[in-house]
PDB file of C-alpha atoms in Angstrom:
ATOM      1  CA  UNK A   1     -71.877  54.504  42.751  1.00  0.00           C
ATOM      2  CA  UNK A   2     -70.210  55.512  39.478  1.00  0.00           C
ATOM      3  CA  UNK A   3     -71.230  57.927  37.063  1.00  0.00           C
ATOM      4  CA  UNK A   4     -70.741  54.655  34.967  1.00  0.00           C
ATOM      5  CA  UNK A   5     -72.864  52.271  36.460  1.00  0.00           C
ATOM      6  CA  UNK A   6     -75.254  54.878  36.872  1.00  0.00           C
ATOM      7  CA  UNK A   7     -75.916  55.249  33.230  1.00  0.00           C
ATOM      8  CA  UNK A   8     -75.612  51.543  33.042  1.00  0.00           C
ATOM      9  CA  UNK A   9     -78.347  51.024  35.028  1.00  0.00           C
ATOM     10  CA  UNK A  10     -80.995  53.692  33.782  1.00  0.00           C
ATOM     11  CA  UNK A  11     -80.214  52.408  29.848  1.00  0.00           C
ATOM     12  CA  UNK A  12     -81.127  48.417  31.229  1.00  0.00           C
ATOM     13  CA  UNK A  13     -84.393  49.863  32.676  1.00  0.00           C
ATOM     14  CA  UNK A  14     -85.030  51.884  29.595  1.00  0.00           C
ATOM     15  CA  UNK A  15     -84.485  48.639  27.861  1.00  0.00           C
ATOM     16  CA  UNK A  16     -86.859  46.949  30.166  1.00  0.00           C
ATOM     17  CA  UNK A  17     -89.298  49.345  29.793  1.00  0.00           C
ATOM     18  CA  UNK A  18     -89.305  49.266  26.282  1.00  0.00           C
ATOM     19  CA  UNK A  19     -90.053  45.499  26.428  1.00  0.00           C
ATOM     20  CA  UNK A  20     -93.536  46.225  28.673  1.00  0.00           C
ATOM     21  CA  UNK A  21     -94.320  48.400  26.089  1.00  0.00           C
ATOM     22  CA  UNK A  22     -94.446  45.774  24.089  1.00  0.00           C
ATOM     23  CA  UNK A  23     -96.127  43.849  26.340  1.00  0.00           C
ATOM     24  CA  UNK A  24     -98.789  46.964  26.836  1.00  0.00           C
ATOM     25  CA  UNK A  25     -99.704  46.725  23.381  1.00  0.00           C
ATOM     26  CA  UNK A  26    -100.424  43.272  23.230  1.00  0.00           C
ATOM     27  CA  UNK A  27    -102.424  43.458  25.519  1.00  0.00           C
ATOM     28  CA  UNK A  28    -104.121  46.202  24.048  1.00  0.00           C
ATOM     29  CA  UNK A  29    -104.386  45.221  20.189  1.00  0.00           C
ATOM     30  CA  UNK A  30    -108.033  44.182  19.629  1.00  0.00           C
ATOM     31  CA  UNK A  31    -109.399  45.695  22.855  1.00  0.00           C
ATOM     32  CA  UNK A  32    -112.422  46.761  21.357  1.00  0.00           C
ATOM     33  CA  UNK A  33    -113.571  43.855  19.314  1.00  0.00           C
ATOM     34  CA  UNK A  34    -112.128  40.760  21.571  1.00  0.00           C
ATOM     35  CA  UNK A  35    -113.746  42.236  24.700  1.00  0.00           C
ATOM     36  CA  UNK A  36    -112.170  42.784  28.101  1.00  0.00           C
ATOM     37  CA  UNK A  37    -109.892  40.102  29.040  1.00  0.00           C
ATOM     38  CA  UNK A  38    -108.802  39.619  32.426  1.00  0.00           C
ATOM     39  CA  UNK A  39    -105.232  38.248  31.634  1.00  0.00           C
ATOM     40  CA  UNK A  40    -104.639  40.996  29.393  1.00  0.00           C
ATOM     41  CA  UNK A  41    -105.505  43.207  31.203  1.00  0.00           C
ATOM     42  CA  UNK A  42    -103.762  41.863  34.493  1.00  0.00           C
ATOM     43  CA  UNK A  43    -100.703  42.100  32.193  1.00  0.00           C
ATOM     44  CA  UNK A  44    -101.026  45.756  31.005  1.00  0.00           C
ATOM     45  CA  UNK A  45    -101.671  46.754  34.738  1.00  0.00           C
ATOM     46  CA  UNK A  46     -98.183  44.521  35.850  1.00  0.00           C
ATOM     47  CA  UNK A  47     -96.273  46.279  32.802  1.00  0.00           C
ATOM     48  CA  UNK A  48     -97.255  50.024  33.395  1.00  0.00           C
ATOM     49  CA  UNK A  49     -97.187  49.394  36.966  1.00  0.00           C
ATOM     50  CA  UNK A  50     -93.634  48.385  36.577  1.00  0.00           C
ATOM     51  CA  UNK A  51     -92.444  51.150  34.125  1.00  0.00           C
ATOM     52  CA  UNK A  52     -94.158  53.776  36.675  1.00  0.00           C
ATOM     53  CA  UNK A  53     -92.040  52.324  39.912  1.00  0.00           C
ATOM     54  CA  UNK A  54     -88.402  52.241  38.008  1.00  0.00           C
ATOM     55  CA  UNK A  55     -89.203  55.359  36.206  1.00  0.00           C
ATOM     56  CA  UNK A  56     -89.476  56.726  39.616  1.00  0.00           C
ATOM     57  CA  UNK A  57     -86.446  55.523  41.203  1.00  0.00           C
ATOM     58  CA  UNK A  58     -84.325  56.093  38.528  1.00  0.00           C
ATOM     59  CA  UNK A  59     -85.606  59.707  38.308  1.00  0.00           C
ATOM     60  CA  UNK A  60     -87.451  59.297  35.060  1.00  0.00           C
ATOM     61  CA  UNK A  61     -90.195  61.628  36.654  1.00  0.00           C
ATOM     62  CA  UNK A  62     -92.438  62.536  34.055  1.00  0.00           C
ATOM     63  CA  UNK A  63     -92.178  59.001  32.157  1.00  0.00           C
ATOM     64  CA  UNK A  64     -93.200  57.926  35.977  1.00  0.00           C
ATOM     65  CA  UNK A  65     -96.266  60.818  36.246  1.00  0.00           C
ATOM     66  CA  UNK A  66     -97.682  59.287  32.444  1.00  0.00           C
ATOM     67  CA  UNK A  67     -97.349  55.700  33.665  1.00  0.00           C
ATOM     68  CA  UNK A  68     -99.552  55.829  36.619  1.00  0.00           C
ATOM     69  CA  UNK A  69    -101.700  57.927  34.405  1.00  0.00           C
ATOM     70  CA  UNK A  70    -101.754  54.783  32.339  1.00  0.00           C
ATOM     71  CA  UNK A  71    -101.821  52.485  34.926  1.00  0.00           C
ATOM     72  CA  UNK A  72    -104.853  54.131  37.056  1.00  0.00           C
ATOM     73  CA  UNK A  73    -106.812  53.413  33.894  1.00  0.00           C
ATOM     74  CA  UNK A  74    -106.004  49.952  33.596  1.00  0.00           C
ATOM     75  CA  UNK A  75    -107.184  49.844  37.038  1.00  0.00           C
ATOM     76  CA  UNK A  76    -110.327  51.327  36.379  1.00  0.00           C
ATOM     77  CA  UNK A  77    -110.954  48.989  33.413  1.00  0.00           C
ATOM     78  CA  UNK A  78    -110.226  46.018  35.520  1.00  0.00           C
ATOM     79  CA  UNK A  79    -112.497  47.084  38.070  1.00  0.00           C
ATOM     80  CA  UNK A  80    -115.575  47.648  36.349  1.00  0.00           C
ATOM     81  CA  UNK A  81    -114.939  45.612  33.003  1.00  0.00           C
ATOM     82  CA  UNK A  82    -118.532  45.336  33.114  1.00  0.00           C
ATOM     83  CA  UNK A  83    -119.718  48.626  32.875  1.00  0.00           C
ATOM     84  CA  UNK A  84    -117.405  50.232  30.609  1.00  0.00           C
ATOM     85  CA  UNK A  85    -117.821  50.141  26.615  1.00  0.00           C
ATOM     86  CA  UNK A  86    -114.704  49.375  25.579  1.00  0.00           C
ATOM     87  CA  UNK A  87    -115.083  50.704  21.581  1.00  0.00           C
ATOM     88  CA  UNK A  88    -112.313  51.610  19.039  1.00  0.00           C
ATOM     89  CA  UNK A  89    -111.996  55.112  20.562  1.00  0.00           C
ATOM     90  CA  UNK A  90    -110.651  53.281  23.857  1.00  0.00           C
ATOM     91  CA  UNK A  91    -108.590  51.187  22.708  1.00  0.00           C
ATOM     92  CA  UNK A  92    -106.609  53.825  20.330  1.00  0.00           C
ATOM     93  CA  UNK A  93    -106.609  56.039  23.389  1.00  0.00           C
ATOM     94  CA  UNK A  94    -104.478  53.563  25.673  1.00  0.00           C
ATOM     95  CA  UNK A  95    -102.448  52.771  22.945  1.00  0.00           C
ATOM     96  CA  UNK A  96    -101.822  55.942  21.453  1.00  0.00           C
ATOM     97  CA  UNK A  97    -101.139  56.449  25.616  1.00  0.00           C
ATOM     98  CA  UNK A  98     -98.197  53.522  25.052  1.00  0.00           C
ATOM     99  CA  UNK A  99     -97.304  55.640  22.134  1.00  0.00           C
ATOM    100  CA  UNK A 100     -96.449  58.628  24.400  1.00  0.00           C
ATOM    101  CA  UNK A 101     -94.955  56.572  27.459  1.00  0.00           C
ATOM    102  CA  UNK A 102     -92.536  55.299  24.027  1.00  0.00           C
ATOM    103  CA  UNK A 103     -91.519  59.050  23.233  1.00  0.00           C
ATOM    104  CA  UNK A 104     -90.833  59.680  26.962  1.00  0.00           C
ATOM    105  CA  UNK A 105     -88.533  56.588  27.091  1.00  0.00           C
ATOM    106  CA  UNK A 106     -86.319  57.796  23.945  1.00  0.00           C
ATOM    107  CA  UNK A 107     -86.483  61.668  25.543  1.00  0.00           C
ATOM    108  CA  UNK A 108     -85.089  59.623  28.788  1.00  0.00           C
ATOM    109  CA  UNK A 109     -82.313  57.580  26.712  1.00  0.00           C
ATOM    110  CA  UNK A 110     -80.923  60.699  24.620  1.00  0.00           C
ATOM    111  CA  UNK A 111     -80.897  62.263  28.222  1.00  0.00           C
ATOM    112  CA  UNK A 112     -83.460  65.056  26.907  1.00  0.00           C
ATOM    113  CA  UNK A 113     -85.817  66.505  28.744  1.00  0.00           C
ATOM    114  CA  UNK A 114     -89.552  66.121  26.746  1.00  0.00           C
ATOM    115  CA  UNK A 115     -90.494  68.970  24.420  1.00  0.00           C
ATOM    116  CA  UNK A 116     -92.936  70.785  26.452  1.00  0.00           C
ATOM    117  CA  UNK A 117     -95.492  71.643  23.909  1.00  0.00           C
ATOM    118  CA  UNK A 118     -95.193  68.016  22.849  1.00  0.00           C
ATOM    119  CA  UNK A 119     -96.527  67.661  26.260  1.00  0.00           C
ATOM    120  CA  UNK A 120     -99.413  70.417  26.254  1.00  0.00           C
ATOM    121  CA  UNK A 121    -100.562  69.599  22.939  1.00  0.00           C
ATOM    122  CA  UNK A 122    -100.104  65.992  22.916  1.00  0.00           C
ATOM    123  CA  UNK A 123     -99.193  63.769  25.028  1.00  0.00           C
ATOM    124  CA  UNK A 124    -101.520  65.665  28.461  1.00  0.00           C
ATOM    125  CA  UNK A 125    -104.626  65.748  26.307  1.00  0.00           C
ATOM    126  CA  UNK A 126    -104.660  61.725  26.018  1.00  0.00           C
ATOM    127  CA  UNK A 127    -104.222  61.347  29.375  1.00  0.00           C
ATOM    128  CA  UNK A 128    -107.662  63.939  29.596  1.00  0.00           C
ATOM    129  CA  UNK A 129    -109.546  61.919  27.442  1.00  0.00           C
ATOM    130  CA  UNK A 130    -108.402  59.036  28.725  1.00  0.00           C
ATOM    131  CA  UNK A 131    -109.258  60.264  33.153  1.00  0.00           C
ATOM    132  CA  UNK A 132    -113.043  61.750  31.150  1.00  0.00           C
ATOM    133  CA  UNK A 133    -113.491  58.025  29.987  1.00  0.00           C
ATOM    134  CA  UNK A 134    -113.134  55.978  32.197  1.00  0.00           C
ATOM    135  CA  UNK A 135    -112.711  58.353  35.560  1.00  0.00           C
ATOM    136  CA  UNK A 136    -109.680  57.268  38.207  1.00  0.00           C
ATOM    137  CA  UNK A 137    -109.601  54.491  40.640  1.00  0.00           C
ATOM    138  CA  UNK A 138    -112.079  54.697  43.807  1.00  0.00           C
ATOM    139  CA  UNK A 139    -110.232  54.638  46.885  1.00  0.00           C
ATOM    140  CA  UNK A 140    -112.729  52.033  48.222  1.00  0.00           C
ATOM    141  CA  UNK A 141    -111.954  50.062  44.983  1.00  0.00           C
ATOM    142  CA  UNK A 142    -108.358  49.551  45.826  1.00  0.00           C
ATOM    143  CA  UNK A 143    -108.950  45.813  46.821  1.00  0.00           C
ATOM    144  CA  UNK A 144    -111.459  45.124  44.253  1.00  0.00           C
ATOM    145  CA  UNK A 145    -108.022  45.410  41.743  1.00  0.00           C
ATOM    146  CA  UNK A 146    -107.026  41.419  42.758  1.00  0.00           C
ATOM    147  CA  UNK A 147    -109.284  39.161  42.503  1.00  0.00           C
ATOM    148  CA  UNK A 148    -109.936  36.844  45.345  1.00  0.00           C
ATOM    149  CA  UNK A 149    -109.198  33.952  42.905  1.00  0.00           C
ATOM    150  CA  UNK A 150    -105.423  34.817  42.886  1.00  0.00           C
ATOM    151  CA  UNK A 151    -105.172  34.571  46.739  1.00  0.00           C
ATOM    152  CA  UNK A 152    -103.007  37.570  46.788  1.00  0.00           C
ATOM    153  CA  UNK A 153    -102.751  39.809  49.821  1.00  0.00           C
ATOM    154  CA  UNK A 154    -103.844  43.428  48.855  1.00  0.00           C
ATOM    155  CA  UNK A 155    -101.797  44.702  51.933  1.00  0.00           C
ATOM    156  CA  UNK A 156     -98.239  44.562  50.235  1.00  0.00           C
ATOM    157  CA  UNK A 157     -99.776  46.269  47.089  1.00  0.00           C
ATOM    158  CA  UNK A 158    -101.507  49.098  49.051  1.00  0.00           C
ATOM    159  CA  UNK A 159     -98.087  49.987  51.377  1.00  0.00           C
ATOM    160  CA  UNK A 160     -96.100  49.391  48.259  1.00  0.00           C
ATOM    161  CA  UNK A 161     -98.582  52.078  46.668  1.00  0.00           C
ATOM    162  CA  UNK A 162     -98.267  54.437  49.573  1.00  0.00           C
ATOM    163  CA  UNK A 163     -94.331  54.385  49.759  1.00  0.00           C
ATOM    164  CA  UNK A 164     -94.407  55.334  45.910  1.00  0.00           C
ATOM    165  CA  UNK A 165     -96.461  58.417  46.687  1.00  0.00           C
ATOM    166  CA  UNK A 166     -93.622  59.431  49.235  1.00  0.00           C
ATOM    167  CA  UNK A 167     -91.409  62.595  47.577  1.00  0.00           C
ATOM    168  CA  UNK A 168     -88.726  60.657  46.351  1.00  0.00           C
ATOM    169  CA  UNK A 169     -85.598  61.191  47.270  1.00  0.00           C
ATOM    170  CA  UNK A 170     -82.950  60.043  44.844  1.00  0.00           C
ATOM    171  CA  UNK A 171     -82.008  63.904  43.914  1.00  0.00           C
ATOM    172  CA  UNK A 172     -82.246  62.732  39.899  1.00  0.00           C
ATOM    173  CA  UNK A 173     -84.664  64.463  37.956  1.00  0.00           C
ATOM    174  CA  UNK A 174     -85.182  64.292  34.063  1.00  0.00           C
TER     175      UNK A 174
END
């Protein structure tokens, strides 16, 4: 594939990722006051998952890793929605996580790596706070992520998750 075509595909992905950020924000705004709406959490989960997968395929490893952390937060929120207190602080942390993804998308668009100081002192602490608040999804809860009433087969999702854990052979790193 030519470098021009590769760049075009990467920029198209980054445009799509920007749109997914809008989906994430729409799902999160007002979460503390309105409570956990399963449809909004599902939309956020799909958006974070799409950014994670696309970023991994494009070689944007930092964006993929942080999207994965945000996706995990949504998985926990979905599975444990009845036992987690969603307050303004949690809503703010989730929205700040989205802002971190936005910053990474802009770095990738500019072709520059994210500033390590920013990662260490701003972005990573946000995701650490989310992890402290929510924990991480339990392996045995994986089948609970898809609601039975959705009528979806869990096997393809589990297979895709395992495939994504394999080391990338794309050879492109950002």
